[in-house]
Amino acid sequence: MDNLRIDSHKLIFHVSRVNDWLRGKTIYPLYLEIGLYGGCNHRCIFCAFDYLDYTLQMQDQRCLQRFLTEAAGRGVKSVLYSGEGEPLLHPAAPQIIAFTRNAGLDAALVTNGAFFSPSKAKILLKNLTWVKFSIDAATRNTYAAIHGTTPEDFDRVLVNVKEALRIRNRYGYACTIGSQFLLMPQNQREALPFVRRMKSLGLDYAVVKPYCQHPQSFHSLKGRFDYKHFFPLEEKLSGMNSKRFSAVFRRNAMQKVKGPKPYRRCFGLDFAAHITANGDVYPCNVFVGKRQFIYGNICRAPFRKIWEGRQRRQVLTNIERSWDLGRCRDVCRLDEINRYLWELKNPGRHVNFI
């Protein structure tokens, strides 16, 4: 049950922005992914940004807040705080998220949960649209092996999740609380126990999703791992669905791993962007660390100059002319959007027969 459209896309709800894009107008992104902190307390074997060596850089709070105010005024709708490291290592993370909400932006957070303490939870849950805990295991030892930490962190995270749910329910906050399980050879036997445990805790949803190789990451799945072998899990997970809990099996995403892309351009780059913890603006996370793809820096220029400036236009031209989509991630956040936009730009012959 995927009422949140986790395994699809939501661009269909932004018709006016899509129409402006089809007419060739300069549009601002709907969505931004922002890194708050470069370092991390875990060393996950699936980390996409391990190649950045967990550099201890941190988002400048004043600079970011100035940027967020402008971004909201120019039509940005949402911000996901995740980025290169653990976002809650930023000492002002709760205050930044509160500011984001007050600026008129929807705010979301992906976290390993180790620092989602009750003292932070009240501010965070009041201002977040959703939070997703990256847990990826049903047992302490598997968790420690995958997250590159101690088994005690597993216990700590589960306590924090329970407290988050208690606080959310006590104060009636609207924040959706979920968790994710990145399906890999190391944890493949724990998918069902994981979802059962998440449901028993009282989460709103648990999602089982495929591992997606970042082209610059040092990590990769070893050996052959065919996600089609796990499709029977979908039916078993669907049996856990209820009015209060959704078990989301990302079959659509799994089917696309190692598969061809039906589009020849990444149109989605007009609707989103990635901002690193030092303020650099990139087209998306696949380019992070490649200096030639930086649009600009939010601490050195207003968002309007970055987004409408010559440097961004040149970067997009270079991507269109020379970037091979085969170098992108198999299942990126913009893939479903690209499939949709490509069809709009290249409709079939019989589209009028609705």
Coordinates of C-alpha atoms in Angstrom, one line a residue:
M1 CA 0.0 0.0 0.0
D2 CA 1.7 3.2 -1.2
N3 CA -0.7 6.0 -0.4
L4 CA 2.3 8.3 -0.1
R5 CA 3.4 7.5 -3.7
I6 CA 6.9 6.6 -2.4
D7 CA 7.4 4.3 -5.4
S8 CA 6.1 6.8 -7.9
H9 CA 6.2 10.5 -8.3
K10 CA 4.1 13.6 -7.3
L11 CA 4.8 16.0 -10.2
I12 CA 1.2 15.4 -11.4
F13 CA 0.1 17.6 -8.5
H14 CA 2.0 20.6 -9.8
V15 CA 0.3 21.1 -13.2
S16 CA 1.0 24.9 -13.4
R17 CA 4.7 24.4 -12.9
V18 CA 4.8 21.7 -15.5
N19 CA 2.9 23.8 -17.9
D20 CA 5.3 26.7 -17.5
W21 CA 8.2 24.3 -18.1
L22 CA 6.5 22.9 -21.3
R23 CA 6.1 26.5 -22.5
G24 CA 9.8 27.0 -22.1
K25 CA 9.7 29.4 -19.2
T26 CA 12.4 29.5 -16.5
I27 CA 11.0 27.7 -13.5
Y28 CA 12.3 27.3 -10.0
P29 CA 12.6 23.9 -8.4
L30 CA 9.8 22.4 -6.4
Y31 CA 12.2 20.4 -4.2
L32 CA 15.6 20.8 -2.7
E33 CA 17.8 18.2 -1.0
I34 CA 20.1 19.9 1.5
G35 CA 23.1 18.6 3.4
L36 CA 23.5 20.1 6.9
Y37 CA 26.6 18.3 8.0
G38 CA 29.4 16.4 6.2
G39 CA 30.5 14.1 9.0
C40 CA 28.7 11.0 10.2
N41 CA 28.7 8.8 13.3
H42 CA 28.1 5.7 11.2
R43 CA 30.0 4.1 8.4
C44 CA 27.2 2.4 6.5
I45 CA 28.3 -0.1 3.8
F46 CA 25.7 1.4 1.5
C47 CA 26.7 5.1 1.9
A48 CA 26.5 7.0 -1.4
F49 CA 28.9 9.7 -0.2
D50 CA 31.7 7.7 1.3
Y51 CA 33.9 9.0 -1.5
L52 CA 33.8 12.5 0.1
D53 CA 35.6 11.0 3.1
Y54 CA 33.0 12.4 5.6
T55 CA 34.5 15.9 5.5
L56 CA 33.6 17.9 8.6
Q57 CA 31.9 20.8 6.9
M58 CA 28.7 22.4 8.2
Q59 CA 26.0 24.5 6.8
D60 CA 26.2 28.1 7.8
Q61 CA 22.9 28.8 9.6
R62 CA 22.5 32.5 8.8
C63 CA 23.4 31.9 5.2
L64 CA 21.0 29.0 4.9
Q65 CA 18.2 30.8 6.5
R66 CA 18.6 33.7 4.1
F67 CA 18.6 31.3 1.2
L68 CA 15.5 29.5 2.5
T69 CA 13.5 32.7 2.7
E70 CA 14.4 33.6 -0.9
A71 CA 13.7 30.0 -2.1
A72 CA 10.3 30.0 -0.6
G73 CA 9.5 33.3 -2.3
R74 CA 10.5 31.9 -5.6
G75 CA 8.3 28.9 -5.5
V76 CA 10.3 26.2 -3.8
K77 CA 7.8 23.9 -2.0
S78 CA 9.9 21.4 0.0
V79 CA 13.3 20.7 1.5
L80 CA 14.7 17.3 2.4
Y81 CA 17.5 17.4 4.9
S82 CA 19.8 14.4 4.4
G83 CA 23.0 15.1 2.5
E84 CA 26.5 13.9 2.8
G85 CA 26.4 12.9 6.5
E86 CA 24.1 12.7 9.5
P87 CA 22.0 15.9 9.5
L88 CA 21.4 15.9 13.2
L89 CA 25.1 16.3 13.9
H90 CA 24.5 20.0 13.0
P91 CA 24.1 21.6 16.4
A92 CA 21.3 23.9 15.1
A93 CA 19.4 21.3 13.1
P94 CA 16.2 21.6 15.1
Q95 CA 16.2 25.4 14.8
I96 CA 17.0 25.3 11.1
I97 CA 14.1 22.9 10.5
A98 CA 11.8 25.1 12.5
F99 CA 12.9 28.1 10.4
T100 CA 12.3 26.1 7.2
R101 CA 8.7 25.4 8.3
N102 CA 8.1 29.1 9.3
A103 CA 9.4 30.2 6.0
G104 CA 6.5 28.4 4.3
L105 CA 8.4 25.3 3.2
D106 CA 7.6 21.7 3.8
A107 CA 10.5 20.1 5.7
A108 CA 11.5 16.4 5.8
L109 CA 14.4 14.5 7.4
V110 CA 16.2 11.3 6.7
T111 CA 18.3 10.3 9.7
N112 CA 20.0 7.2 11.2
G113 CA 18.1 8.2 14.4
A114 CA 21.0 7.9 16.9
F115 CA 20.7 11.7 17.7
F116 CA 16.9 11.9 17.5
S117 CA 16.7 12.4 21.2
P118 CA 13.5 13.3 23.1
S119 CA 15.0 16.8 23.8
K120 CA 15.2 17.4 20.0
A121 CA 12.1 15.5 19.0
K122 CA 9.6 18.0 20.2
I123 CA 10.9 20.8 18.0
L124 CA 11.6 18.4 15.1
L125 CA 8.2 16.7 15.1
K126 CA 6.3 20.0 15.4
N127 CA 8.0 21.3 12.2
L128 CA 8.6 18.3 10.0
T129 CA 6.2 17.0 7.4
W130 CA 7.8 13.6 7.7
V131 CA 10.9 11.9 9.1
K132 CA 12.3 8.6 7.9
F133 CA 14.7 6.5 10.0
S134 CA 17.3 4.5 8.1
I135 CA 17.4 1.3 10.1
D136 CA 17.9 -1.5 7.5
A137 CA 18.0 -4.5 9.9
A138 CA 15.8 -6.4 12.3
T139 CA 18.6 -7.5 14.7
R140 CA 21.4 -5.8 16.6
N141 CA 24.3 -7.6 14.9
T142 CA 23.1 -7.2 11.4
Y143 CA 22.5 -3.5 12.1
A144 CA 26.0 -3.0 13.5
A145 CA 27.5 -4.8 10.4
I146 CA 25.5 -2.7 7.9
H147 CA 25.8 0.6 9.7
G148 CA 29.4 0.3 10.7
T149 CA 28.6 1.0 14.3
T150 CA 28.0 -0.9 17.6
P151 CA 24.9 -3.1 18.4
E152 CA 24.1 -0.6 21.2
D153 CA 23.2 2.0 18.5
F154 CA 20.4 -0.3 17.3
D155 CA 18.9 -0.2 20.8
R156 CA 19.4 3.5 21.1
V157 CA 17.7 4.2 17.7
L158 CA 14.6 2.0 18.6
V159 CA 14.3 3.9 21.9
N160 CA 14.4 7.2 20.0
V161 CA 11.8 6.0 17.6
K162 CA 9.5 4.9 20.4
E163 CA 9.9 8.3 22.1
A164 CA 9.3 10.1 18.8
L165 CA 6.0 8.3 18.4
R166 CA 5.0 9.0 22.0
I167 CA 5.8 12.7 21.6
R168 CA 4.1 13.0 18.2
N169 CA 0.9 11.4 19.5
R170 CA 0.9 13.2 22.8
Y171 CA 1.1 16.7 21.2
G172 CA -1.0 15.8 18.1
Y173 CA 1.8 16.7 15.6
A174 CA 1.0 15.9 12.0
C175 CA 4.5 14.6 11.2
T176 CA 4.5 11.2 9.4
I177 CA 7.0 8.8 10.9
G178 CA 8.5 6.0 8.8
S179 CA 11.5 3.8 8.4
Q180 CA 13.4 2.2 5.6
F181 CA 15.1 -1.1 4.8
L182 CA 17.7 -1.1 2.1
L183 CA 17.5 -4.7 0.7
M184 CA 21.0 -6.1 0.3
P185 CA 22.7 -9.5 0.6
Q186 CA 23.7 -8.8 4.1
N187 CA 20.1 -8.3 5.4
Q188 CA 17.9 -10.2 2.9
R189 CA 16.6 -12.6 5.5
E190 CA 15.4 -9.8 7.8
A191 CA 13.0 -7.9 5.6
L192 CA 9.8 -9.5 7.0
P193 CA 11.0 -9.4 10.6
F194 CA 12.0 -5.7 10.1
V195 CA 8.6 -4.7 8.8
R196 CA 6.8 -6.6 11.6
R197 CA 8.9 -4.9 14.2
M198 CA 8.3 -1.4 12.7
K199 CA 4.5 -2.1 12.7
S200 CA 4.7 -3.2 16.3
L201 CA 6.4 0.0 17.3
G202 CA 3.5 2.0 15.8
L203 CA 5.2 3.6 12.8
D204 CA 3.1 5.0 10.0
Y205 CA 5.0 3.0 7.4
A206 CA 8.0 0.9 6.6
V207 CA 9.5 0.8 3.1
V208 CA 11.7 -2.0 1.6
K209 CA 13.7 -0.6 -1.3
P210 CA 16.6 -1.6 -3.5
Y211 CA 20.2 -0.6 -3.1
C212 CA 21.2 1.9 -5.7
Q213 CA 24.9 2.3 -6.6
H214 CA 26.2 5.9 -6.6
P215 CA 28.7 6.1 -9.5
Q216 CA 31.4 7.7 -7.3
S217 CA 30.9 5.5 -4.3
F218 CA 33.5 2.9 -3.2
H219 CA 30.7 0.6 -2.1
S220 CA 28.9 -1.9 -4.3
L221 CA 26.9 -5.1 -3.9
K222 CA 29.2 -8.1 -4.2
G223 CA 28.1 -11.0 -6.3
R224 CA 24.9 -11.4 -8.2
F225 CA 21.8 -10.1 -6.5
D226 CA 18.6 -10.3 -8.5
Y227 CA 15.7 -8.3 -6.9
K228 CA 13.2 -10.3 -8.9
H229 CA 13.7 -13.2 -6.5
F230 CA 12.2 -11.0 -3.8
F231 CA 9.0 -10.0 -5.5
P232 CA 7.0 -12.7 -3.5
L233 CA 7.8 -10.5 -0.5
E234 CA 5.3 -7.9 -1.8
E235 CA 2.3 -10.1 -1.1
K236 CA 3.5 -11.1 2.4
L237 CA 4.1 -7.4 3.2
S238 CA 0.7 -6.4 1.9
G239 CA -0.8 -8.6 4.6
M240 CA 0.6 -6.3 7.2
N241 CA -1.2 -3.2 5.9
S242 CA -3.9 -1.6 8.0
K243 CA -5.5 1.8 8.5
R244 CA -2.6 2.9 10.7
F245 CA 0.3 1.2 8.9
S246 CA 1.6 0.8 5.4
A247 CA 4.2 -1.7 4.3
V248 CA 5.7 -0.3 1.1
F249 CA 7.6 -2.7 -1.2
R250 CA 9.3 -0.7 -3.9
R251 CA 8.8 -3.2 -6.7
N252 CA 8.7 -0.5 -9.4
A253 CA 12.2 0.7 -8.3
M254 CA 13.5 -2.9 -8.1
Q255 CA 12.4 -3.6 -11.6
K256 CA 14.4 -0.7 -12.9
V257 CA 17.7 -1.8 -11.4
K258 CA 20.2 -2.5 -14.2
G259 CA 17.4 -1.7 -16.7
P260 CA 17.5 0.8 -19.6
K261 CA 16.1 4.4 -19.2
P262 CA 13.3 5.2 -21.7
Y263 CA 14.3 8.8 -21.8
R264 CA 17.3 10.5 -23.4
R265 CA 17.5 13.6 -21.3
C266 CA 17.2 14.4 -17.6
F267 CA 14.3 16.9 -17.7
G268 CA 13.9 16.6 -13.9
L269 CA 16.9 18.8 -13.2
D270 CA 14.6 21.9 -13.7
F271 CA 12.4 20.7 -10.8
A272 CA 15.0 19.9 -8.1
A273 CA 18.6 20.5 -6.9
H274 CA 21.1 19.3 -4.4
I275 CA 22.9 21.6 -2.0
T276 CA 25.9 20.4 0.0
A277 CA 26.9 21.2 3.5
N278 CA 29.2 23.9 2.3
G279 CA 26.5 25.6 0.3
D280 CA 27.4 24.4 -3.2
V281 CA 24.4 23.9 -5.5
Y282 CA 24.5 20.9 -7.8
P283 CA 22.0 19.6 -10.4
C284 CA 21.6 16.4 -8.3
N285 CA 23.6 14.1 -5.9
V286 CA 25.2 12.1 -8.7
F287 CA 27.4 15.2 -9.5
V288 CA 28.4 16.1 -5.9
G289 CA 32.1 16.6 -5.7
K290 CA 32.6 17.3 -9.4
R291 CA 33.4 21.0 -9.3
Q292 CA 32.6 21.5 -13.0
F293 CA 28.9 20.9 -12.3
I294 CA 28.4 23.5 -9.5
Y295 CA 25.8 26.0 -10.3
G296 CA 27.0 28.4 -7.5
N297 CA 27.1 28.7 -3.8
I298 CA 24.2 30.0 -1.6
C299 CA 26.6 31.9 0.7
R300 CA 28.2 33.8 -2.2
A301 CA 25.2 34.7 -4.4
P302 CA 21.4 35.1 -4.2
F303 CA 19.4 32.1 -5.4
R304 CA 18.0 34.1 -8.3
K305 CA 21.5 34.8 -9.7
I306 CA 22.4 31.1 -9.2
W307 CA 19.3 29.6 -10.8
E308 CA 19.0 32.1 -13.6
G309 CA 22.7 32.7 -14.1
R310 CA 25.0 31.8 -17.0
Q311 CA 26.9 29.2 -15.0
R312 CA 23.8 27.0 -14.4
R313 CA 22.8 27.3 -18.0
Q314 CA 26.3 26.2 -19.1
V315 CA 26.3 23.3 -16.7
L316 CA 22.9 22.1 -18.0
T317 CA 24.1 22.5 -21.6
N318 CA 27.2 20.4 -20.9
I319 CA 25.1 17.7 -19.3
E320 CA 22.8 17.6 -22.3
R321 CA 25.6 17.4 -24.7
S322 CA 28.1 15.1 -23.1
W323 CA 26.7 13.4 -20.0
D324 CA 25.8 9.7 -20.5
L325 CA 22.7 8.8 -18.6
G326 CA 24.2 5.3 -18.2
R327 CA 26.5 6.9 -15.6
C328 CA 23.5 7.9 -13.4
R329 CA 22.1 5.9 -10.6
D330 CA 19.8 3.1 -11.7
V331 CA 17.0 4.3 -9.5
C332 CA 17.4 8.0 -8.8
R333 CA 14.9 10.4 -7.2
L334 CA 14.2 12.0 -10.6
D335 CA 13.7 8.8 -12.6
E336 CA 9.9 8.6 -12.4
I337 CA 9.7 12.3 -13.1
N338 CA 11.8 11.9 -16.2
R339 CA 9.7 9.1 -17.5
Y340 CA 6.6 11.3 -17.1
L341 CA 8.2 14.5 -18.6
W342 CA 9.7 12.5 -21.5
E343 CA 6.2 11.3 -22.4
L344 CA 4.8 14.8 -22.2
K345 CA 7.5 16.0 -24.6
N346 CA 7.2 12.9 -26.8
P347 CA 3.5 11.9 -26.9
G348 CA 2.4 8.8 -28.7
R349 CA 0.2 8.9 -31.8
H350 CA -3.1 8.1 -30.1
V351 CA -3.0 10.4 -27.1
N352 CA -6.3 12.1 -28.0
F353 CA -8.2 8.9 -27.4
I354 CA -8.4 9.3 -23.7

